[in-house]
XYZ file of C-alpha atoms in Angstrom:
207
model
C 172.494 143.877 -30.512
C 168.910 143.665 -29.203
C 170.069 143.569 -25.567
C 172.754 146.328 -25.720
C 175.041 144.170 -23.597
C 177.788 146.790 -23.334
C 175.460 149.166 -21.461
C 174.582 146.523 -18.911
C 178.243 145.745 -18.412
C 179.057 149.433 -17.979
C 176.194 149.722 -15.483
C 177.633 146.899 -13.345
C 181.063 148.504 -13.389
C 179.619 151.853 -12.383
C 177.536 150.361 -9.562
C 180.581 148.470 -8.230
C 182.735 151.618 -8.229
C 180.051 153.523 -6.334
C 179.738 150.752 -3.752
C 183.477 150.606 -3.338
C 183.599 154.277 -2.342
C 180.355 154.159 -0.298
C 178.994 150.665 0.529
C 175.647 152.052 1.731
C 175.120 154.552 -1.085
C 172.286 152.735 -2.924
C 170.612 151.673 0.323
C 170.460 155.273 1.508
C 169.392 156.485 -1.958
C 166.537 153.968 -2.172
C 164.909 155.204 1.048
C 164.311 158.784 0.015
C 165.225 161.618 -2.295
C 165.666 165.079 -0.871
C 167.288 167.288 -3.503
C 167.498 171.018 -3.004
C 167.635 171.729 -6.746
C 165.373 171.409 -9.753
C 167.350 171.553 -13.006
C 165.421 172.497 -16.178
C 167.841 171.904 -19.023
C 168.240 170.965 -22.672
C 167.916 167.350 -23.838
C 171.329 167.667 -25.520
C 173.427 164.623 -24.579
C 176.465 166.801 -24.027
C 174.902 168.646 -21.101
C 174.462 166.123 -18.232
C 173.183 168.031 -15.233
C 174.675 165.990 -12.369
C 178.125 165.649 -13.901
C 178.715 169.277 -14.806
C 178.020 170.430 -11.234
C 179.809 167.469 -9.676
C 176.736 166.038 -7.883
C 175.666 162.463 -7.274
C 172.328 160.810 -8.069
C 169.657 162.041 -5.623
C 171.011 165.591 -5.372
C 169.291 167.162 -8.382
C 165.710 166.707 -9.614
C 165.797 167.021 -13.411
C 163.546 167.993 -16.323
C 164.980 168.277 -19.831
C 163.521 169.115 -23.212
C 164.556 170.615 -26.537
C 166.107 174.029 -25.738
C 165.062 174.118 -22.063
C 161.668 175.648 -22.788
C 158.979 176.275 -20.109
C 155.499 177.022 -21.471
C 151.986 176.855 -19.937
C 150.893 174.155 -22.449
C 153.597 171.692 -21.345
C 151.913 169.648 -18.600
C 154.991 167.408 -18.298
C 157.256 170.350 -17.320
C 154.560 171.953 -15.149
C 154.030 168.684 -13.294
C 157.756 168.321 -12.616
C 157.835 171.908 -11.220
C 154.820 171.226 -9.028
C 156.225 167.977 -7.635
C 159.622 169.585 -7.023
C 158.223 172.622 -5.275
C 155.230 171.240 -3.401
C 156.412 167.689 -2.501
C 160.224 167.767 -2.546
C 160.309 171.366 -1.237
C 163.350 172.207 -3.376
C 165.004 175.534 -2.695
C 166.387 176.395 -6.137
C 165.121 176.064 -9.690
C 167.908 176.329 -12.266
C 167.067 176.959 -15.904
C 170.220 176.023 -17.772
C 170.719 176.485 -21.485
C 173.905 175.993 -23.460
C 175.780 177.797 -26.197
C 175.358 176.351 -29.679
C 171.943 174.943 -28.857
C 170.553 173.098 -31.908
C 166.993 173.896 -30.967
C 167.645 177.593 -30.790
C 169.655 177.466 -34.012
C 166.768 175.704 -35.806
C 164.286 178.287 -34.529
C 166.330 181.028 -36.143
C 166.329 179.325 -39.549
C 163.673 180.116 -42.116
C 163.299 176.530 -43.419
C 160.766 174.025 -42.167
C 161.847 171.239 -39.776
C 158.642 169.185 -39.502
C 156.858 168.380 -36.250
C 159.432 170.128 -34.097
C 158.457 173.494 -35.636
C 155.471 173.489 -33.246
C 157.898 173.390 -30.338
C 160.338 175.823 -31.874
C 157.608 178.441 -32.115
C 158.125 179.110 -28.411
C 161.743 180.049 -29.113
C 160.703 182.168 -32.077
C 158.529 184.089 -29.670
C 161.695 184.936 -27.750
C 163.296 186.117 -30.996
C 160.276 188.303 -31.814
C 160.511 189.898 -28.361
C 164.227 190.662 -28.808
C 164.500 190.913 -32.580
C 165.976 194.408 -32.631
C 168.821 193.357 -30.315
C 169.452 190.060 -32.151
C 169.294 191.556 -35.668
C 171.905 194.158 -34.685
C 174.505 191.371 -34.348
C 176.264 190.525 -37.610
C 178.305 187.450 -36.571
C 176.156 184.281 -36.805
C 177.843 182.577 -33.842
C 177.473 185.632 -31.629
C 173.858 185.957 -32.722
C 173.190 182.348 -31.750
C 175.003 182.760 -28.413
C 172.896 185.838 -27.559
C 169.694 184.022 -28.466
C 170.664 181.109 -26.226
C 171.189 183.529 -23.349
C 167.931 185.435 -23.999
C 166.019 182.139 -24.274
C 167.223 181.117 -20.814
C 166.190 184.497 -19.350
C 162.720 184.288 -20.893
C 162.258 180.726 -19.608
C 163.234 181.884 -16.088
C 160.450 184.447 -16.329
C 158.053 181.717 -17.497
C 159.016 179.527 -14.490
C 158.371 182.454 -12.154
C 154.925 182.960 -13.658
C 153.766 179.401 -13.221
C 150.928 178.949 -10.732
C 153.067 176.628 -8.602
C 155.944 179.018 -8.149
C 153.721 182.087 -7.632
C 151.700 180.226 -5.002
C 154.867 179.062 -3.257
C 156.056 182.656 -2.919
C 152.636 183.822 -1.787
C 152.706 181.223 0.976
C 156.146 182.330 2.137
C 158.117 179.356 0.799
C 161.759 180.130 0.215
C 162.478 179.506 -3.446
C 164.978 181.022 -5.922
C 164.876 180.745 -9.716
C 168.168 181.059 -11.533
C 169.279 181.422 -15.174
C 172.570 179.795 -16.201
C 174.262 178.841 -19.443
C 176.792 176.089 -20.175
C 179.709 176.208 -22.595
C 180.111 172.835 -24.309
C 183.531 173.871 -25.671
C 185.049 174.516 -22.227
C 182.687 172.778 -19.784
C 182.114 175.995 -17.829
C 178.810 177.258 -16.419
C 177.992 180.977 -16.384
C 175.441 182.825 -14.303
C 173.309 185.045 -16.477
C 172.673 187.416 -13.588
C 168.995 186.668 -13.212
C 167.916 185.319 -9.866
C 164.319 185.758 -8.752
C 163.345 185.075 -5.149
C 159.826 186.550 -4.976
C 156.875 187.940 -6.926
C 158.060 191.516 -6.787
C 161.359 190.547 -8.469
C 159.825 189.015 -11.588
C 160.820 191.110 -14.609
C 157.662 192.933 -15.831
C 155.841 192.012 -12.606
C 152.434 193.680 -12.417
C 150.949 192.232 -9.265
């Protein structure tokens, strides 16, 4: 029980399968990583970044937290963005939320949840910004879905306004920031039609 033997066994099986299909895979992977994508997603165990886009280890640089939030006070997330943009020279940052997100759902509730309420306050800010649109929806599931979508869009804007991303664009680095959402019930990704490739494209950009 203390060793979690089954996970080690599954790891060996997985590694053997990979080596069967590509004997040099781990050797090549150990020498460098050169992903073109940074994925900022939710910590939800049902939303594994590599698997849902059919990519192998080494192809996506990943940061995940509750409800895929990007805020100036989160040095962990900001450090990941800086490393991805300045060192790995990734070409695309994807903020990916998912429908039925527990973090977004909790943020919409009026009851207290403990320590996590400090984190959920960032999502409540999204609600306050779009409260008129959200409150006009009667169906609870539709309301949650819309909040999940709006949360992604707001986090895309937050990514675009980080010092790292703004400086990259100012220096002429090619970088696109995308907003996507994932359906756990059908396994399908959707583009939320927000893709920012420069300072002038940031929603609400004022110079």
